[in-house]
Structure formats: C-alpha cells, structure tokens
GROMACS .gro file of C-alpha atoms in nm:
model
  307
    1MET     CA    1  10.664   6.343  20.500
    2THR     CA    2  10.528   6.656  20.648
    3PRO     CA    3  10.145   6.655  20.660
    4ALA     CA    4   9.965   6.920  20.449
    5PRO     CA    5   9.850   7.216  20.649
    6GLU     CA    6   9.480   7.235  20.716
    7PRO     CA    7   9.305   7.503  20.511
    8THR     CA    8   9.214   7.816  20.694
    9ALA     CA    9   8.858   7.947  20.707
   10ALA     CA   10   8.938   8.227  20.459
   11ALA     CA   11   9.089   7.983  20.210
   12ALA     CA   12   8.794   7.755  20.244
   13GLY     CA   13   8.561   8.044  20.171
   14ARG     CA   14   8.753   8.135  19.853
   15LYS     CA   15   8.736   7.778  19.727
   16ARG     CA   16   8.363   7.760  19.785
   17LYS     CA   17   8.301   8.076  19.575
   18LYS     CA   18   8.420   7.909  19.251
   19PRO     CA   19   8.159   7.633  19.239
   20HIS     CA   20   7.895   7.867  19.385
   21GLY     CA   21   7.928   8.114  19.086
   22PRO     CA   22   7.781   7.888  18.817
   23SER     CA   23   7.512   7.767  19.050
   24LYS     CA   24   7.383   8.128  19.074
   25THR     CA   25   7.394   8.160  18.695
   26LEU     CA   26   7.195   7.844  18.654
   27GLY     CA   27   6.953   7.970  18.909
   28LYS     CA   28   6.872   8.285  18.700
   29LYS     CA   29   6.778   8.095  18.383
   30PRO     CA   30   6.454   7.929  18.496
   31VAL     CA   31   6.281   8.257  18.567
   32HIS     CA   32   5.901   8.243  18.568
   33PRO     CA   33   5.742   8.458  18.294
   34SER     CA   34   5.530   8.644  18.545
   35SER     CA   35   5.841   8.749  18.737
   36ALA     CA   36   5.977   8.962  18.446
   37PRO     CA   37   5.709   9.224  18.373
   38ALA     CA   38   5.944   9.522  18.359
   39PRO     CA   39   6.117   9.448  18.022
   40ALA     CA   40   5.790   9.330  17.866
   41LYS     CA   41   5.613   9.654  17.961
   42GLY     CA   42   5.897   9.857  17.817
   43LYS     CA   43   5.864   9.677  17.483
   44ARG     CA   44   5.490   9.723  17.478
   45LYS     CA   45   5.526  10.098  17.533
   46LYS     CA   46   5.763  10.125  17.237
   47GLN     CA   47   5.520   9.933  17.017
   48LYS     CA   48   5.239  10.165  17.117
   49HIS     CA   49   5.450  10.467  17.022
   50LYS     CA   50   5.524  10.313  16.684
   51GLU     CA   51   5.154  10.265  16.621
   52LYS     CA   52   5.066  10.625  16.723
   53LYS     CA   53   5.331  10.799  16.513
   54PRO     CA   54   5.180  10.724  16.172
   55ARG     CA   55   4.829  10.809  16.299
   56GLN     CA   56   4.910  11.169  16.392
   57PRO     CA   57   4.996  11.298  16.040
   58ASN     CA   58   4.700  11.107  15.893
   59ALA     CA   59   4.461  11.275  16.135
   60GLN     CA   60   4.602  11.616  16.045
   61ALA     CA   61   4.579  11.548  15.673
   62LYS     CA   62   4.212  11.446  15.698
   63LYS     CA   63   4.118  11.765  15.887
   64PRO     CA   64   4.011  12.029  15.628
   65ALA     CA   65   4.173  12.369  15.657
   66GLU     CA   66   3.948  12.669  15.716
   67PRO     CA   67   3.927  12.907  15.415
   68GLU     CA   68   4.035  13.209  15.621
   69GLN     CA   69   4.333  13.017  15.759
   70THR     CA   70   4.438  12.917  15.409
   71THR     CA   71   4.414  13.276  15.290
   72ALA     CA   72   4.605  13.403  15.590
   73SER     CA   73   4.886  13.153  15.542
   74ALA     CA   74   4.918  13.246  15.175
   75GLY     CA   75   4.926  13.611  15.270
   76ALA     CA   76   5.191  13.555  15.534
   77ALA     CA   77   5.408  13.373  15.284
   78GLY     CA   78   5.358  13.653  15.032
   79ASP     CA   79   5.338  13.406  14.745
   80GLU     CA   80   5.007  13.511  14.592
   81PRO     CA   81   4.716  13.749  14.649
   82ALA     CA   82   4.421  13.647  14.857
   83VAL     CA   83   4.140  13.471  14.670
   84GLY     CA   84   3.765  13.445  14.717
   85GLY     CA   85   3.527  13.717  14.825
   86VAL     CA   86   3.240  13.904  14.659
   87LEU     CA   87   3.250  14.042  14.305
   88LEU     CA   88   3.071  14.370  14.366
   89SER     CA   89   3.011  14.464  14.003
   90ALA     CA   90   2.865  14.122  13.921
   91THR     CA   91   2.666  14.017  14.229
   92MET     CA   92   2.539  14.356  14.351
   93THR     CA   93   2.286  14.580  14.184
   94PRO     CA   94   2.412  14.925  14.078
   95ALA     CA   95   2.216  15.081  14.366
   96ARG     CA   96   2.384  14.850  14.617
   97GLN     CA   97   2.726  14.916  14.462
   98LEU     CA   98   2.669  15.289  14.493
   99GLU     CA   99   2.571  15.248  14.857
  100PHE     CA  100   2.891  15.054  14.929
  101PHE     CA  101   3.099  15.317  14.751
  102LEU     CA  102   2.942  15.617  14.926
  103ARG     CA  103   2.954  15.451  15.269
  104SER     CA  104   3.322  15.377  15.214
  105PHE     CA  105   3.367  15.743  15.115
  106GLU     CA  106   3.200  15.855  15.438
  107ARG     CA  107   3.406  15.617  15.654
  108ALA     CA  108   3.730  15.735  15.495
  109GLY     CA  109   3.644  16.102  15.546
  110LYS     CA  110   3.484  16.044  15.889
  111MET     CA  111   3.176  16.238  15.781
  112ARG     CA  112   2.818  16.187  15.665
  113LEU     CA  113   2.679  16.303  15.332
  114SER     CA  114   2.360  16.504  15.359
  115PRO     CA  115   2.042  16.382  15.186
  116LEU     CA  116   2.086  16.661  14.932
  117GLU     CA  117   2.439  16.543  14.853
  118LEU     CA  118   2.326  16.181  14.826
  119ASP     CA  119   2.057  16.281  14.575
  120SER     CA  120   2.325  16.417  14.342
  121TYR     CA  121   2.448  16.061  14.280
  122SER     CA  122   2.269  15.825  14.044
  123GLU     CA  123   2.293  15.447  14.037
  124GLY     CA  124   2.359  15.485  13.665
  125CYS     CA  125   2.716  15.586  13.752
  126MET     CA  126   2.795  15.227  13.854
  127VAL     CA  127   2.882  14.965  13.591
  128GLN     CA  128   2.721  14.621  13.611
  129LEU     CA  129   2.943  14.339  13.482
  130ALA     CA  130   2.826  13.995  13.370
  131GLU     CA  131   2.754  13.760  13.658
  132GLY     CA  132   2.952  13.437  13.651
  133ALA     CA  133   3.231  13.578  13.432
  134SER     CA  134   3.585  13.578  13.568
  135GLN     CA  135   3.735  13.908  13.672
  136ASP     CA  136   4.099  13.830  13.604
  137VAL     CA  137   4.368  13.983  13.383
  138GLU     CA  138   4.273  13.773  13.077
  139SER     CA  139   3.907  13.881  13.096
  140PHE     CA  140   3.978  14.248  13.168
  141GLY     CA  141   3.972  14.359  12.803
  142ASP     CA  142   3.636  14.196  12.737
  143HIS     CA  143   3.481  14.363  13.041
  144VAL     CA  144   3.614  14.705  12.936
  145LYS     CA  145   3.486  14.659  12.582
  146GLY     CA  146   3.141  14.572  12.716
  147ALA     CA  147   3.140  14.878  12.943
  148PHE     CA  148   3.215  15.113  12.651
  149GLY     CA  149   2.968  14.946  12.417
  150GLU     CA  150   2.973  15.030  12.048
  151SER     CA  151   3.209  15.325  12.094
  152TRP     CA  152   3.496  15.112  12.232
  153LYS     CA  153   3.707  15.125  11.917
  154GLU     CA  154   3.671  15.499  11.870
  155GLU     CA  155   3.738  15.573  12.238
  156LEU     CA  156   4.015  15.322  12.309
  157CYS     CA  157   4.199  15.248  11.983
  158ASP     CA  158   4.221  15.560  11.765
  159ALA     CA  159   4.549  15.750  11.787
  160ASN     CA  160   4.460  16.080  11.618
  161VAL     CA  161   4.435  16.403  11.814
  162ILE     CA  162   4.119  16.593  11.726
  163GLU     CA  163   4.157  16.959  11.816
  164GLY     CA  164   3.872  17.091  12.022
  165LYS     CA  165   3.735  16.743  12.089
  166ILE     CA  166   4.018  16.518  12.204
  167ASP     CA  167   4.298  16.695  12.386
  168VAL     CA  168   4.641  16.552  12.459
  169GLY     CA  169   4.682  16.370  12.789
  170SER     CA  170   4.309  16.309  12.837
  171PRO     CA  171   4.231  15.935  12.868
  172ALA     CA  172   3.887  15.784  12.824
  173LEU     CA  173   3.973  15.498  13.061
  174LEU     CA  174   4.151  15.544  13.393
  175VAL     CA  175   4.246  15.234  13.593
  176ILE     CA  176   4.340  15.295  13.957
  177CYS     CA  177   4.535  15.027  14.143
  178SER     CA  178   4.694  15.001  14.485
  179ALA     CA  179   5.038  14.900  14.350
  180ALA     CA  180   5.257  14.947  14.043
  181LEU     CA  181   5.293  14.574  13.980
  182ARG     CA  182   4.918  14.529  13.969
  183SER     CA  183   4.893  14.818  13.721
  184LEU     CA  184   5.129  14.638  13.484
  185GLU     CA  185   4.926  14.317  13.515
  186LEU     CA  186   4.601  14.487  13.419
  187LEU     CA  187   4.764  14.672  13.129
  188ARG     CA  188   4.858  14.334  12.984
  189GLY     CA  189   4.488  14.256  12.971
  190LEU     CA  190   4.429  14.566  12.754
  191LYS     CA  191   4.679  14.489  12.476
  192THR     CA  192   4.395  14.459  12.225
  193PHE     CA  193   4.335  14.835  12.249
  194THR     CA  194   4.694  14.961  12.268
  195LYS     CA  195   4.845  14.860  11.934
  196GLU     CA  196   4.811  15.208  11.780
  197CYS     CA  197   4.781  15.427  12.089
  198ARG     CA  198   5.009  15.337  12.375
  199PRO     CA  199   4.879  15.342  12.732
  200VAL     CA  200   5.044  15.559  12.995
  201LYS     CA  201   5.178  15.410  13.318
  202LEU     CA  202   5.110  15.645  13.605
  203PHE     CA  203   5.305  15.518  13.903
  204ALA     CA  204   5.628  15.618  14.072
  205LYS     CA  205   5.824  15.293  14.053
  206HIS     CA  206   6.107  15.320  13.794
  207LEU     CA  207   5.932  15.613  13.620
  208LYS     CA  208   6.017  15.979  13.658
  209VAL     CA  209   5.754  16.250  13.652
  210GLU     CA  210   5.928  16.420  13.358
  211GLU     CA  211   5.900  16.102  13.149
  212GLN     CA  212   5.531  16.070  13.224
  213VAL     CA  213   5.467  16.435  13.140
  214ALA     CA  214   5.631  16.377  12.800
  215MET     CA  215   5.417  16.066  12.736
  216LEU     CA  216   5.103  16.263  12.824
  217ASN     CA  217   5.186  16.523  12.559
  218ALA     CA  218   5.005  16.312  12.299
  219ARG     CA  219   4.672  16.139  12.257
  220VAL     CA  220   4.609  15.903  12.548
  221ASN     CA  221   4.317  15.663  12.555
  222ILE     CA  222   4.415  15.445  12.850
  223ALA     CA  223   4.600  15.539  13.168
  224CYS     CA  224   4.670  15.310  13.460
  225GLY     CA  225   4.849  15.376  13.787
  226THR     CA  226   4.840  15.451  14.158
  227PRO     CA  227   4.647  15.733  14.328
  228SER     CA  228   4.944  15.939  14.443
  229ARG     CA  229   5.110  15.975  14.102
  230ILE     CA  230   4.779  16.023  13.920
  231LYS     CA  231   4.688  16.312  14.150
  232LYS     CA  232   5.034  16.465  14.116
  233LEU     CA  233   5.011  16.471  13.736
  234ILE     CA  234   4.664  16.624  13.750
  235ASP     CA  235   4.795  16.890  13.988
  236MET     CA  236   5.068  16.964  13.734
  237GLU     CA  237   4.802  16.986  13.460
  238ALA     CA  238   4.983  16.720  13.260
  239LEU     CA  239   4.693  16.474  13.298
  240SER     CA  240   4.343  16.586  13.204
  241LEU     CA  241   4.009  16.423  13.290
  242SER     CA  242   3.815  16.620  13.028
  243ARG     CA  243   3.698  16.314  12.830
  244LEU     CA  244   3.709  16.053  13.108
  245LYS     CA  245   3.430  15.800  13.055
  246LEU     CA  246   3.520  15.512  13.285
  247VAL     CA  247   3.715  15.477  13.609
  248VAL     CA  248   3.805  15.118  13.698
  249LEU     CA  249   3.878  15.063  14.066
  250ASP     CA  250   4.092  14.753  14.105
  251MET     CA  251   3.970  14.585  14.424
  252GLN     CA  252   4.199  14.283  14.423
  253ARG     CA  253   4.329  14.204  14.771
  254ASP     CA  254   4.702  14.182  14.819
  255ALA     CA  255   4.890  13.916  15.018
  256LYS     CA  256   4.776  14.074  15.344
  257SER     CA  257   4.415  14.110  15.227
  258PHE     CA  258   4.438  14.489  15.183
  259THR     CA  259   4.251  14.660  14.898
  260LEU     CA  260   4.252  15.002  14.738
  261PHE     CA  261   4.002  15.111  15.007
  262THR     CA  262   4.182  14.958  15.307
  263LEU     CA  263   4.557  14.971  15.238
  264PRO     CA  264   4.710  15.229  15.475
  265GLN     CA  265   4.826  15.553  15.310
  266VAL     CA  266   4.718  15.435  14.963
  267SER     CA  267   4.351  15.448  15.064
  268ASN     CA  268   4.394  15.805  15.192
  269GLU     CA  269   4.565  15.903  14.866
  270PHE     CA  270   4.282  15.749  14.666
  271TRP     CA  271   4.009  15.937  14.850
  272ASP     CA  272   4.206  16.261  14.818
  273LEU     CA  273   4.220  16.202  14.443
  274TYR     CA  274   3.852  16.114  14.425
  275LYS     CA  275   3.733  16.407  14.633
  276GLY     CA  276   3.953  16.657  14.450
  277TYR     CA  277   3.898  16.556  14.087
  278VAL     CA  278   3.675  16.254  14.022
  279ASP     CA  279   3.372  16.319  14.243
  280GLN     CA  280   3.250  16.612  14.035
  281LYS     CA  281   3.272  16.398  13.719
  282ILE     CA  282   3.062  16.124  13.882
  283ARG     CA  283   2.796  16.367  14.004
  284GLY     CA  284   2.775  16.532  13.666
  285GLY     CA  285   2.701  16.198  13.499
  286ASP     CA  286   2.999  16.223  13.261
  287THR     CA  287   3.196  15.938  13.420
  288ARG     CA  288   3.108  15.595  13.554
  289ILE     CA  289   3.276  15.372  13.813
  290CYS     CA  290   3.350  15.001  13.771
  291PHE     CA  291   3.465  14.776  14.054
  292TYR     CA  292   3.700  14.504  13.934
  293GLY     CA  293   3.793  14.211  14.156
  294ALA     CA  294   3.658  14.055  14.474
  295VAL     CA  295   3.601  14.226  14.807
  296SER     CA  296   3.586  14.034  15.135
  297GLU     CA  297   3.250  14.008  15.310
  298LYS     CA  298   3.415  14.163  15.615
  299ASP     CA  299   3.494  14.482  15.420
  300ILE     CA  300   3.138  14.494  15.288
  301THR     CA  301   2.996  14.456  15.639
  302LYS     CA  302   3.215  14.740  15.765
  303ALA     CA  303   3.082  14.974  15.496
  304ILE     CA  304   2.721  14.851  15.502
  305PRO     CA  305   2.640  14.710  15.848
  306PRO     CA  306   2.359  14.452  15.847
  307GLU     CA  307   2.027  14.586  15.971
   0.00000   0.00000   0.00000
C-alpha cells in the first residue's frame, strides 16, 4: 500500500484555521465591562436626548408672552383687531382729550396753532364717557344716547322733515371710521334709533355715489362712513352739516395697529375733511367730538410728549 503523502505547509495552515475560528469567537464573549464603553456611551446620549425633548416645549409654555408680541402676532395673522390701550373719552379729562386732538391736528398738518387759534377751542367740545364702561359695538347705542341726553329721541329717531329747521341730508350724528367694514359694525350698535329713520352708509365699497345722493334726499339722523366719501358728498352739497351735534371718531386699531389718525392716506383724508368742514363747527360750539375705542400709549406719547 502506498503511504499517504505528507501534508504540505499550506494544507496544514488551512486545517488549523477551522478549529482556530471558534476559539476566537469564544474569546470575544468574556469581555470585561470596562472594555466596552463606546456602546454604553451611545445609549446614554440617546437617553439624555429623550429626557430633554419633553422639557423644551414645557419651558416654552411656561414663559408668558409679552402683550405687544401677542398683539403683533394677531395683527400679522389678520384675524382680529388689536386690543388694549387707553380709552381717551373715559380716562382723560375733556381738557386732556382736546390737547391730544389738537396736537394730532398739528402733527398731521406739520404746523403749530397760534395761542389765538387755541383759545377758540373749548374743552366743552369734547365728550366724556363713563369710566369703566365697555366701548364696543353692543355698548355704542347707550353711549350715544348718553351724549345726546334728553333730546336723543327727537334728534335720532324722528323721521319727519321740518321745513326751515331740519333739512334733508343733514344728520345729527356723524360717525367717522377708517374702514367700511367697521362702519357697518358700529351701525349695528345703533339699531335702536334707526327703526323709523334709516341711517346712511357713506363709504365707497359696494355703494355708488348716485345711490348715496338719493338716500340723502330725505331726513337723515345718523350717517356713518369713511372720510373720503363723506367729504366728496359734502363737496357735492348732497350731505349737509347744518344740524350736526355729535361727531364720533372711531379710534379702534386695525390688525396692524393703525387708527383713524395713523392709517396712511385715510388719516390725510380725515384731516382734510376736518379742516375743510368740521373745524368751524367745533370752534363755533355747535358740534362736539367723541373718541370711541382705545388708543395705544405710543400714539398718545407721539401727540403729547412727556415733560
């Protein structure tokens, strides 16, 4: 029998690899705990992240939002008008209200009234509303009734034209707003007075001038609208201010915190209307002014800088 050939060195090496494989595997199992820090640290980091995630929203929720930031965010979204501020007609004396009004007049016209001109105004031309009462749409009618006093029914409700005393197209109450939508809102607060004598809407949105001229060809107790259209109808002699007793200036801030005095273009139109037709009525003592709604302290400071 032929003897088996002796294994070569390469063959011997291959045979030794088979038993050597499991010995390496067995050698990996008894690893000392201190020799495997890498995976443990990785797990700890993940656990720390899990603990931090729920803490971040909680910290944000506990932090109170600043009032100005809340107002600004509401304005940016355009969901609702800005809230807060100072109710001029309730918290300020008539003399202080008049000062705010005249300083705003001067700032808009970039001029200064002379002492003689200032003396022609009386603090009696400013209406003082009840302090603590809301100045919203629902309360608007009550405030107007209080401003007119005992004559409110005769001035605001009667529908008969009295020749020589009450001309057509001459309202006793004129409400000036910065927007058509706001005009409609305030008119809803005056429904108590408009059952027999309809109010006239004086704004450009969805209403033609010819339609408004026709509506003014009758007795008008209440008119509400925007400065541009009001002035246009006065220029056309369709709207008369002959028996005007009260001018309500709606000071509610819009979504961007603009008011009748600060909204670009509208503010210029208002002061043109005031200077051309209303100022002489105020100086003569025939007509009074009533601020309605809140003004920001910033706007007050601009008009009346602190001493």
